PDB file of C-alpha atoms and ligand atoms in Angstrom:
ATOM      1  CA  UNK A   1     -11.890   9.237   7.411  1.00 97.00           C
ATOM      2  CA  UNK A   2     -11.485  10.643   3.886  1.00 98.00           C
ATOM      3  CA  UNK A   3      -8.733   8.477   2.425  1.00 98.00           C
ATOM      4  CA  UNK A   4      -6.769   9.241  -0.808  1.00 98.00           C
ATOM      5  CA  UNK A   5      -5.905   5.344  -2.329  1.00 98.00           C
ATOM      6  CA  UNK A   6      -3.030   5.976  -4.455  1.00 98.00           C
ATOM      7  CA  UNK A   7      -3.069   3.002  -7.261  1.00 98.00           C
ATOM      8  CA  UNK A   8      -6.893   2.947  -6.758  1.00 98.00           C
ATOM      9  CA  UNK A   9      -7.551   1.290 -10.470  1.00 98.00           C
ATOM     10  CA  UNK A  10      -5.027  -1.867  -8.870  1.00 98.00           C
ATOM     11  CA  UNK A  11      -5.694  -5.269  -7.776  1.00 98.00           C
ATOM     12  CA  UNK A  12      -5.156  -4.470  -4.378  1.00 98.00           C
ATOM     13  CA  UNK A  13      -6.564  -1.422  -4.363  1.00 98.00           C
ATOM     14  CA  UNK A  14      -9.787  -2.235  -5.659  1.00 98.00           C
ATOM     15  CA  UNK A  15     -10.203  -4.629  -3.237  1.00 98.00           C
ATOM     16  CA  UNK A  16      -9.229  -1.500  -0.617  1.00 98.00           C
ATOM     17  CA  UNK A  17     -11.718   0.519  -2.160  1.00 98.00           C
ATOM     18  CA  UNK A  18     -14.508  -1.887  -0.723  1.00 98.00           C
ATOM     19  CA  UNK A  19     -13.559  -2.358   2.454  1.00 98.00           C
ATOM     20  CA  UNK A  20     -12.901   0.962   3.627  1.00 98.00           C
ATOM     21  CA  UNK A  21     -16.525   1.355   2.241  1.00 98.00           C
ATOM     22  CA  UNK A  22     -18.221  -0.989   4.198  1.00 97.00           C
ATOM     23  CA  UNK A  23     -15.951   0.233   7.428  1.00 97.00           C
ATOM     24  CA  UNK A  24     -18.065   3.784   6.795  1.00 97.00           C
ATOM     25  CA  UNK A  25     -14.557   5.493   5.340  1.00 98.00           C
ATOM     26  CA  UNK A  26     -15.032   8.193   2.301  1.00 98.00           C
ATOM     27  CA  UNK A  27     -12.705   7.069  -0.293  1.00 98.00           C
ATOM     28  CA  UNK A  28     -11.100   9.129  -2.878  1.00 98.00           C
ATOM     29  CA  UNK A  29      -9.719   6.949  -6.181  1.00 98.00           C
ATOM     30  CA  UNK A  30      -6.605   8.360  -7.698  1.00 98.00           C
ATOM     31  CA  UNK A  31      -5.857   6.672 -11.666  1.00 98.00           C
ATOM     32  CA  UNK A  32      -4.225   7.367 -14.304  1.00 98.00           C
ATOM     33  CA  UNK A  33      -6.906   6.380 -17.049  1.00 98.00           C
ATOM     34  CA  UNK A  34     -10.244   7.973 -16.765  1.00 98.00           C
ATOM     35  CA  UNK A  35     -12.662   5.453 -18.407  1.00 98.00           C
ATOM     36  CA  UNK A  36     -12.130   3.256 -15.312  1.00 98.00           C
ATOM     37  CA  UNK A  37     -14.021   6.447 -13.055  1.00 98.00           C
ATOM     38  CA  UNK A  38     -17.127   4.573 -13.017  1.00 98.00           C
ATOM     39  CA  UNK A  39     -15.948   0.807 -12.300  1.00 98.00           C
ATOM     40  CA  UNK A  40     -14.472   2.190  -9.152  1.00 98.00           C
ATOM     41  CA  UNK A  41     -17.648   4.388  -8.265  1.00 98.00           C
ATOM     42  CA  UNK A  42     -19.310   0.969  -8.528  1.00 98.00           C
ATOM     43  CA  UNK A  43     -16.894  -0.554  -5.871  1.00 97.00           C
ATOM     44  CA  UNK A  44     -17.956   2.594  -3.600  1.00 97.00           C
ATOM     45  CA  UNK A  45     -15.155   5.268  -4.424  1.00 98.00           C
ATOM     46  CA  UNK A  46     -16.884   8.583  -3.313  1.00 97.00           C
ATOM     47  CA  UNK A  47     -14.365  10.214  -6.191  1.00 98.00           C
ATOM     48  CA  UNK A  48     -12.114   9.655  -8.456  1.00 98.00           C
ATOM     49  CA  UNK A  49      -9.071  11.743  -9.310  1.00 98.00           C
ATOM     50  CA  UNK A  50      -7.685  11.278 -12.586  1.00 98.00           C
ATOM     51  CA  UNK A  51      -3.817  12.143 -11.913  1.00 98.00           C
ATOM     52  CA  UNK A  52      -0.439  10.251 -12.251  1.00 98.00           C
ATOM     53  CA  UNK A  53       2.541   9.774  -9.933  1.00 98.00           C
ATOM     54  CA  UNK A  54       4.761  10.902 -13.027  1.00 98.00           C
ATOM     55  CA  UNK A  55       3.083  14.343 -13.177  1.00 97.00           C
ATOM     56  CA  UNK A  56       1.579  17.107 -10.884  1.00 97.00           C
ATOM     57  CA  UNK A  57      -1.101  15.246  -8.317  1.00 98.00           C
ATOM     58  CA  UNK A  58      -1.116  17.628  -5.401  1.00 98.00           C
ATOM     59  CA  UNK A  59      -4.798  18.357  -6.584  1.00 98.00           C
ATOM     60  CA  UNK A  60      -5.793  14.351  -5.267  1.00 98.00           C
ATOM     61  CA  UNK A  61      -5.266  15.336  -1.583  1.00 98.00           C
ATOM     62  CA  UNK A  62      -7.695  17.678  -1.124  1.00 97.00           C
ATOM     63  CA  UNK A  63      -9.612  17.748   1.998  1.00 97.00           C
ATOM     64  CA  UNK A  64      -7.923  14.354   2.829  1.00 98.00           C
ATOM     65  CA  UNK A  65      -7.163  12.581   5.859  1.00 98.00           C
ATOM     66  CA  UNK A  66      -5.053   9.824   4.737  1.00 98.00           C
ATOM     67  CA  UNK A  67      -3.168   8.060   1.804  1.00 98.00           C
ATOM     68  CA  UNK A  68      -2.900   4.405   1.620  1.00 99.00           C
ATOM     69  CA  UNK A  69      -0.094   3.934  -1.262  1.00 99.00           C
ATOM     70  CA  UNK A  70      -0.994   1.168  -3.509  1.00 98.00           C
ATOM     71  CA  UNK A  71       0.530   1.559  -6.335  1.00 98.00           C
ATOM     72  CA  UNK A  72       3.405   0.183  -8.410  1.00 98.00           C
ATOM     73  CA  UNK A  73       4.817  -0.023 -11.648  1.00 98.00           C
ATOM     74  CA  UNK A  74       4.363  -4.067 -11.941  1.00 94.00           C
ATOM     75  CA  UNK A  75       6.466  -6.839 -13.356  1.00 88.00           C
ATOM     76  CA  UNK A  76       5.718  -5.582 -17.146  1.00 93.00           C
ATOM     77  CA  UNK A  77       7.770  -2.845 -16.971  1.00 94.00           C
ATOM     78  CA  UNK A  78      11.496  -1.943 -16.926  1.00 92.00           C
ATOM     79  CA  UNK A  79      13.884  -0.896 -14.264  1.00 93.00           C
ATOM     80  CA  UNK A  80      13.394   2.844 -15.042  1.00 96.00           C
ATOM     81  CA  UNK A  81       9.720   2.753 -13.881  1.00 98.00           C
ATOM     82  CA  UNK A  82      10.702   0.895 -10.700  1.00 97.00           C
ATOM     83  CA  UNK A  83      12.347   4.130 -10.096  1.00 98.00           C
ATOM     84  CA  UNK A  84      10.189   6.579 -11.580  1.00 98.00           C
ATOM     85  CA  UNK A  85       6.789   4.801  -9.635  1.00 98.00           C
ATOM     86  CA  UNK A  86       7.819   2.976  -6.817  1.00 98.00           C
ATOM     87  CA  UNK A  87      10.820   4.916  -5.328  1.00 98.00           C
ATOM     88  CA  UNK A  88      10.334   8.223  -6.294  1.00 98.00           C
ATOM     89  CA  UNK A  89       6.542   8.320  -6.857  1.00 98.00           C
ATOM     90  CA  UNK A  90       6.352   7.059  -3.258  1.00 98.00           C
ATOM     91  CA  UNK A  91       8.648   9.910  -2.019  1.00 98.00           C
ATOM     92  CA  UNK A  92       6.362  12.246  -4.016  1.00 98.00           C
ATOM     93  CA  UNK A  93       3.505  11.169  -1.956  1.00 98.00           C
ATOM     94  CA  UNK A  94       4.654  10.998   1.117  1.00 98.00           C
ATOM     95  CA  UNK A  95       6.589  14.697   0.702  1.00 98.00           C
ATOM     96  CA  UNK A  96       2.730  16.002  -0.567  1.00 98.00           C
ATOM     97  CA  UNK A  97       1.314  13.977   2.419  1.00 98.00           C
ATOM     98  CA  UNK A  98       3.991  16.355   4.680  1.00 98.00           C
ATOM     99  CA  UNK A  99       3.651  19.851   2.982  1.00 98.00           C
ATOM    100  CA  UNK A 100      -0.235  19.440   2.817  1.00 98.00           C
ATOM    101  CA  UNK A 101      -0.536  18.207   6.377  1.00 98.00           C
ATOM    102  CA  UNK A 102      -1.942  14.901   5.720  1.00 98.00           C
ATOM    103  CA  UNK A 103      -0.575  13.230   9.416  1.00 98.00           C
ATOM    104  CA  UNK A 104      -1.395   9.531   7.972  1.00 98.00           C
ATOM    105  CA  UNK A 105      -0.069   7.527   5.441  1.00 98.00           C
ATOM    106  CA  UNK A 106      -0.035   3.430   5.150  1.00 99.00           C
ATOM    107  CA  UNK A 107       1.904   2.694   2.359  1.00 99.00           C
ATOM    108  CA  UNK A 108       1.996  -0.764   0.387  1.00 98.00           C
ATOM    109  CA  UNK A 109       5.530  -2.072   0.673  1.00 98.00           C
ATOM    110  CA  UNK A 110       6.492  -6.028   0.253  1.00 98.00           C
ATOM    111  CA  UNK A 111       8.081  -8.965   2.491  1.00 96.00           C
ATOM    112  CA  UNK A 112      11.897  -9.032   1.298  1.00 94.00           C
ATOM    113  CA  UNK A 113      12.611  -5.065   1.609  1.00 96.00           C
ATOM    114  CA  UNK A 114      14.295  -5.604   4.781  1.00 95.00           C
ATOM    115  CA  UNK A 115      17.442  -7.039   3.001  1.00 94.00           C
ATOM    116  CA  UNK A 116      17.304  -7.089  -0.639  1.00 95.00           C
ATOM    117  CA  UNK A 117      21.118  -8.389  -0.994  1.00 94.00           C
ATOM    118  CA  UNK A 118      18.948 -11.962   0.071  1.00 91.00           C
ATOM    119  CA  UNK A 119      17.177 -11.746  -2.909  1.00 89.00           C
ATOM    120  CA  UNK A 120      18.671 -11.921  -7.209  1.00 85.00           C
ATOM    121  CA  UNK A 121      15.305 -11.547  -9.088  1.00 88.00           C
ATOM    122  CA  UNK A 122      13.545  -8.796  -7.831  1.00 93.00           C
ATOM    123  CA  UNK A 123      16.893  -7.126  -5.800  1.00 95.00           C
ATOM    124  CA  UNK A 124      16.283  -3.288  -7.713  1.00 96.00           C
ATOM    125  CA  UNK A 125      12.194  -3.503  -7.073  1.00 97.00           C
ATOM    126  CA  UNK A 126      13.124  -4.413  -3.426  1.00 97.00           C
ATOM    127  CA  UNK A 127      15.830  -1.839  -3.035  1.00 98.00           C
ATOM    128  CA  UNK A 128      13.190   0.825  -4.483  1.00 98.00           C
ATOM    129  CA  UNK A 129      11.245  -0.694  -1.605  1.00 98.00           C
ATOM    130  CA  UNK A 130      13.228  -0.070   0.943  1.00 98.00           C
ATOM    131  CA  UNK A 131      14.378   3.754   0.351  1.00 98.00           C
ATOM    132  CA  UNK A 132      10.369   4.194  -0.024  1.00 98.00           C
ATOM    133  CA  UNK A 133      10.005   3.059   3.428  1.00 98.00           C
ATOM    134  CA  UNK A 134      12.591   4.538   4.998  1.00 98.00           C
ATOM    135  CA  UNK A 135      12.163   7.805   3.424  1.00 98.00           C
ATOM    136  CA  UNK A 136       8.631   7.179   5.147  1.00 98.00           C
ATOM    137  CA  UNK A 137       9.785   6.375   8.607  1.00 98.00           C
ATOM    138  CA  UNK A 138      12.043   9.214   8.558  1.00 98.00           C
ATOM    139  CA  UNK A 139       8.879  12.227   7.716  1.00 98.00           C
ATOM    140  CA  UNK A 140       6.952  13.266  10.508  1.00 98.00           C
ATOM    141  CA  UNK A 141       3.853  11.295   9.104  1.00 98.00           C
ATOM    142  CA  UNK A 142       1.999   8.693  11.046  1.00 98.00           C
ATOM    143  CA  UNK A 143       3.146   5.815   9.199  1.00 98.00           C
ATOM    144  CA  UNK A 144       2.255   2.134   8.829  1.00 98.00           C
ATOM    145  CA  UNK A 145       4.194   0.005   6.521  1.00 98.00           C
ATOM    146  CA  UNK A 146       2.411  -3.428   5.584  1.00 98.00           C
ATOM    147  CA  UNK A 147       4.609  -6.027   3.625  1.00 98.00           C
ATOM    148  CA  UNK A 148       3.006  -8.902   2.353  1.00 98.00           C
ATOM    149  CA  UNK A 149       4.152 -11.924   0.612  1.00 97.00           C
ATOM    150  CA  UNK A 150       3.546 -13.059  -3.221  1.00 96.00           C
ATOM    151  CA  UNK A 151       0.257 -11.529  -3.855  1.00 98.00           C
ATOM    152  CA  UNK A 152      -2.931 -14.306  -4.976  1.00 98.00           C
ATOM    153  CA  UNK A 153      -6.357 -14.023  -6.473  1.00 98.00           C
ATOM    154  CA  UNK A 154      -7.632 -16.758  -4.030  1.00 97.00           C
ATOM    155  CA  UNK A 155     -10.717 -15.528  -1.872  1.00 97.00           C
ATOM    156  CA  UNK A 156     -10.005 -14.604   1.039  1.00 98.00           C
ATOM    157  CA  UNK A 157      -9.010 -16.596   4.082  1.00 97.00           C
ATOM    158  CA  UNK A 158      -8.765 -14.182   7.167  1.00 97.00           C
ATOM    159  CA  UNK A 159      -5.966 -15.772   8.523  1.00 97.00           C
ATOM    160  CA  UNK A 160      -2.601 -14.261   8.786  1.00 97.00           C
ATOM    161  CA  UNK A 161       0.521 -14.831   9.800  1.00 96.00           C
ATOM    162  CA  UNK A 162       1.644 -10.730  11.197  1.00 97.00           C
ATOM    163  CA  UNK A 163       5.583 -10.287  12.138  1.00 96.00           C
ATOM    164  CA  UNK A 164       8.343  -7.973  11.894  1.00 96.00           C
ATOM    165  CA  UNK A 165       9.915 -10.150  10.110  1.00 95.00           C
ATOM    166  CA  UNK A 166       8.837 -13.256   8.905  1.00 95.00           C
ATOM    167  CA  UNK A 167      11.457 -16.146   8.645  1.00 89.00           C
ATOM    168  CA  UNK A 168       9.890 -18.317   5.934  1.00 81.00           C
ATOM    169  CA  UNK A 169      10.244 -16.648   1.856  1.00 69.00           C
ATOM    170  CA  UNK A 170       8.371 -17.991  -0.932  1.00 72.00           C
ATOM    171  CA  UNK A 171       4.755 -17.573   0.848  1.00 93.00           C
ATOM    172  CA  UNK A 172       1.970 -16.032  -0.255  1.00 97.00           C
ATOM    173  CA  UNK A 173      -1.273 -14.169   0.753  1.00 98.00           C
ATOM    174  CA  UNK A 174      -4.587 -13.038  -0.844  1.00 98.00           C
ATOM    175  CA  UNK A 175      -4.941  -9.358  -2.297  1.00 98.00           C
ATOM    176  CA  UNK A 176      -8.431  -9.377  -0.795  1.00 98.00           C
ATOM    177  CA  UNK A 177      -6.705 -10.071   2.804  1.00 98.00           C
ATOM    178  CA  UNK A 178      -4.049  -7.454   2.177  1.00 98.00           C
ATOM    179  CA  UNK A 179      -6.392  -5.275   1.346  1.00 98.00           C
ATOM    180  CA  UNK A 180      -8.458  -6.118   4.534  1.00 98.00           C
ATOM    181  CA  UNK A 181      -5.389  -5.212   6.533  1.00 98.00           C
ATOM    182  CA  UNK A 182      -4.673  -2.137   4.192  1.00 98.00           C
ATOM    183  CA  UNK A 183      -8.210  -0.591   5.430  1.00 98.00           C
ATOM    184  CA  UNK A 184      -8.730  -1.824   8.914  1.00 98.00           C
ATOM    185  CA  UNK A 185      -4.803  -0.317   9.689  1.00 98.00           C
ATOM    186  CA  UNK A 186      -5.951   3.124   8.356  1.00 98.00           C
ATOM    187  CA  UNK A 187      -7.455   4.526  11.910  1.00 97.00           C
ATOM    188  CA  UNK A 188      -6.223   1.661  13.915  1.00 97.00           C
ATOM    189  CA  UNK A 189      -3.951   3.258  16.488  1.00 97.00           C
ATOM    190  CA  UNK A 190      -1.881   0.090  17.738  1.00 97.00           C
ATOM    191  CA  UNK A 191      -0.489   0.006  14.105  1.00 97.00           C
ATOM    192  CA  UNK A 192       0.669   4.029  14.032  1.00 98.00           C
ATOM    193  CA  UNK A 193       4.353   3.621  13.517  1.00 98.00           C
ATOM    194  CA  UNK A 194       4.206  -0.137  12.892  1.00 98.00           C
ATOM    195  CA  UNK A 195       6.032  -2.085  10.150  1.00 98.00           C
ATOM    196  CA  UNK A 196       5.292  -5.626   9.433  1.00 98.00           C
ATOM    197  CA  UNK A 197       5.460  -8.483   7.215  1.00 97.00           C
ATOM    198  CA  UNK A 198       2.195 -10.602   6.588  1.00 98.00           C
ATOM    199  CA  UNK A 199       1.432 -13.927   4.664  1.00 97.00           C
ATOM    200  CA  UNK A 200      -1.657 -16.169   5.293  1.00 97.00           C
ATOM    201  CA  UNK A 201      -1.341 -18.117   7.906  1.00 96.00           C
ATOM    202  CA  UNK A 202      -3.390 -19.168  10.620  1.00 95.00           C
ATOM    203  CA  UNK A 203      -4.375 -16.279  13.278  1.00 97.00           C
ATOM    204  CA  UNK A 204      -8.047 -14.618  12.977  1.00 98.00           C
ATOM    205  CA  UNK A 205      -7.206 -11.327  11.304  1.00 97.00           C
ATOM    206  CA  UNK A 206      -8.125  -9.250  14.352  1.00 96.00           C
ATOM    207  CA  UNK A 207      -6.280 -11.038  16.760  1.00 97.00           C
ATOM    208  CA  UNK A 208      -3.187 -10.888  14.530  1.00 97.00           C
ATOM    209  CA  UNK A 209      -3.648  -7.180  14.427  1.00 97.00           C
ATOM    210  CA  UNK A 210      -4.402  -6.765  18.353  1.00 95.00           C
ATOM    211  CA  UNK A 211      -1.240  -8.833  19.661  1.00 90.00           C
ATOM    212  CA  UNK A 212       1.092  -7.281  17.025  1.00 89.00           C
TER     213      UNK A 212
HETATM  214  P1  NAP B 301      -1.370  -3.693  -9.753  1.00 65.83           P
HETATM  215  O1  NAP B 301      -2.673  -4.361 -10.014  1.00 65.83           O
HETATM  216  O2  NAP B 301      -0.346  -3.719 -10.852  1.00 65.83           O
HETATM  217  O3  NAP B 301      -1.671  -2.178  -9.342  1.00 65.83           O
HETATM  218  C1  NAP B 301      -0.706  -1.191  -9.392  1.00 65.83           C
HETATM  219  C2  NAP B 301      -1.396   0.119  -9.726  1.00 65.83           C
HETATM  220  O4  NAP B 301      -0.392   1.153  -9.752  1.00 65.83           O
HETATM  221  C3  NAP B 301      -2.074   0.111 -11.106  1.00 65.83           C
HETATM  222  O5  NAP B 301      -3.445   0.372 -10.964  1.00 65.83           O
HETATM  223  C4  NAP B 301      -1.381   1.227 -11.854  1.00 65.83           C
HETATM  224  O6  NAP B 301      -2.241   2.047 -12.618  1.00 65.83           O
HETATM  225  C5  NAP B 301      -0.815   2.079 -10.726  1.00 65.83           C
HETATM  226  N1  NAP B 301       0.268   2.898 -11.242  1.00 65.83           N
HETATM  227  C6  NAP B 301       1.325   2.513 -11.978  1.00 65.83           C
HETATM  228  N2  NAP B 301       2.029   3.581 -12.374  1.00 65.83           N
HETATM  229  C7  NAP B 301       1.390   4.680 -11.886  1.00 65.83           C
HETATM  230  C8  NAP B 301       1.611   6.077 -11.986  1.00 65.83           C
HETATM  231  N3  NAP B 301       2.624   6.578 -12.694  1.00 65.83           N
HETATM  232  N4  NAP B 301       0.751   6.909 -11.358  1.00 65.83           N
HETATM  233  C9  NAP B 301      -0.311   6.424 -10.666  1.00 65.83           C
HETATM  234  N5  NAP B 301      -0.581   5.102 -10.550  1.00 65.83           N
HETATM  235  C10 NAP B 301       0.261   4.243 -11.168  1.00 65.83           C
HETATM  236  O7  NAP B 301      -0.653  -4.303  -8.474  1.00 65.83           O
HETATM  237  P2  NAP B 301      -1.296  -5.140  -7.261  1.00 65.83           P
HETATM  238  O8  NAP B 301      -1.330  -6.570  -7.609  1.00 65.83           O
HETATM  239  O9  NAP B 301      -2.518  -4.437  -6.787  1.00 65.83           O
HETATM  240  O10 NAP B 301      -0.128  -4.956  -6.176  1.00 65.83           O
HETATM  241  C11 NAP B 301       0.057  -3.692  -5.579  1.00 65.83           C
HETATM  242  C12 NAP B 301       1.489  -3.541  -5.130  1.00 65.83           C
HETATM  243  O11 NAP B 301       1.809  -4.534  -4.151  1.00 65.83           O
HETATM  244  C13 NAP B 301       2.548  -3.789  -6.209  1.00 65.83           C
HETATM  245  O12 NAP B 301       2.718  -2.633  -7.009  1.00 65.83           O
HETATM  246  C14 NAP B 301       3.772  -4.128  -5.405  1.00 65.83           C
HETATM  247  O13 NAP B 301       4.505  -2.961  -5.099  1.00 65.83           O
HETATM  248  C15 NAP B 301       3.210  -4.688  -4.087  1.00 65.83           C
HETATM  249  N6  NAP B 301       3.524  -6.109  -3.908  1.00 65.83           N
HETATM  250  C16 NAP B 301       3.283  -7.011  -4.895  1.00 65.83           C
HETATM  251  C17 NAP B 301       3.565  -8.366  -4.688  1.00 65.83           C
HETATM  252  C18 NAP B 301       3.217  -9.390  -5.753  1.00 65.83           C
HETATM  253  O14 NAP B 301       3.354 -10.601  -5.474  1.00 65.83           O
HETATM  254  N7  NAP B 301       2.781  -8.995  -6.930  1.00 65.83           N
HETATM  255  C19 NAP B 301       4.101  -8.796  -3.488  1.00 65.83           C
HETATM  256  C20 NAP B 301       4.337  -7.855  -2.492  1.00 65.83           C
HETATM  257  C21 NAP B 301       4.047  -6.506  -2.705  1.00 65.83           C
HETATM  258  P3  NAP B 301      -2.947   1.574 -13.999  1.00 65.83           P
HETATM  259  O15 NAP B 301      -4.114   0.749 -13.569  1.00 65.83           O
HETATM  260  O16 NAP B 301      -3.301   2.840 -14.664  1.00 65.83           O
HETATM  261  O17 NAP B 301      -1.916   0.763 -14.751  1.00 65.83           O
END
């Protein structure tokens, strides 16, 4: 599949950007800052498209078959951005995704979304969250919404622990294994209209993704 990563110059996404290489995917980058073209050429991006959420970025889905949504405006920045990147830049997308006919879109959410009232620190990022997602699961797209726990830089462990909702809070996973599950959901047809919470835990990856 040609997929459009959204976020591509990210932690996450980088990590994305490799393993939907080595699963035989064509991957289009989209950033913001143009000098980081050929570090994600290296990781196996087919193209980059220099464009931002803020502005115009129609141009970034040419010819593609799906968006994986990786981006977000981080801890670094104020509420405003929350709103600006990750509510209404996700809205963007996935109202591009719809008027361009792009059928499939995974987006990037987080564990906690499903009731942010549970949660003071991060309740406005998590409401942002939420209307993402359900602005998602209400467009005629083929949707998959992955939300993982605190993100890590540990390697990877290939272990997961995949539920609707997952009881236990303060948990964390690997970016490398989100990203794993970012680019094996992309064409993976058990997971088309899926949403799920994921930490690591202690089921093979595949498995976690075939019983789901
Ligand atoms: P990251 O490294 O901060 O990556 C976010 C990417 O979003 C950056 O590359 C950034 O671009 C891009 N971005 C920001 N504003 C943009 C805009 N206006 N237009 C286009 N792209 C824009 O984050 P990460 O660690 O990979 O995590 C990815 C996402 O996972 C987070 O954003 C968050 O929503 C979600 N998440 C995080 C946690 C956690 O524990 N941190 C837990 C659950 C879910 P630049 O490189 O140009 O700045």
């Amino acid at each position: 599949m040609r997929v459009l990563i959204i976020g591509a110059n990210g932690q996450v996404a980088r990590h994305t950007i490799s393993k939907l290489t080595e699963a035989g995917h064509t991957t289009v980058a989209m950033i913001r800052d143009p000098k980081k073209a050929d570090e994600l050429k290296a990781l196996g991006a087919q193209e980059v498209v220099v464009a931002d959420l803020e502005g115009d970025f129609e141009y970034a889905y040419h010819g593609v078959e799906a968006v994986i949504f990786a981006a977000g405006s981080g801890g670094h920045t104020g509420a405003d951005k929350t709103i600006l990147i990750d509510l209404w830049g996700a809205m963007k997308a996935i109202d591009t995704a719809e008027r361009l006919g792009v059928k499939r879109f995974v987006m990037l959410s987080s564990m906690g979304t499903v009731d942010p009232d549970k949660s003071d620190r991060i309740r406005h990022y998590l409401v942002a969250k939420k209307l993402a997602d359900d602005h998602l699961k209400r467009s005629s797209l083929t949707y998959t919404i992955v939300r993982p726990g605190s993100l890590t830089n540990e390697s990877a462990k290939q272990l997961l622990k995949l539920e609707s909702e997952i009881q236990v809070r303060d948990n964390t996973i690997t970016r490398e294994d989100v990203a794993t599950v970012l680019a094996k959901v992309v064409d993976r047809e058990n997971m088309y209209g899926k949403t799920f919470e994921i930490l690591n835990g202690n089921v093979q990856m595949e498995q976690a993704l075939d019983i789901f």
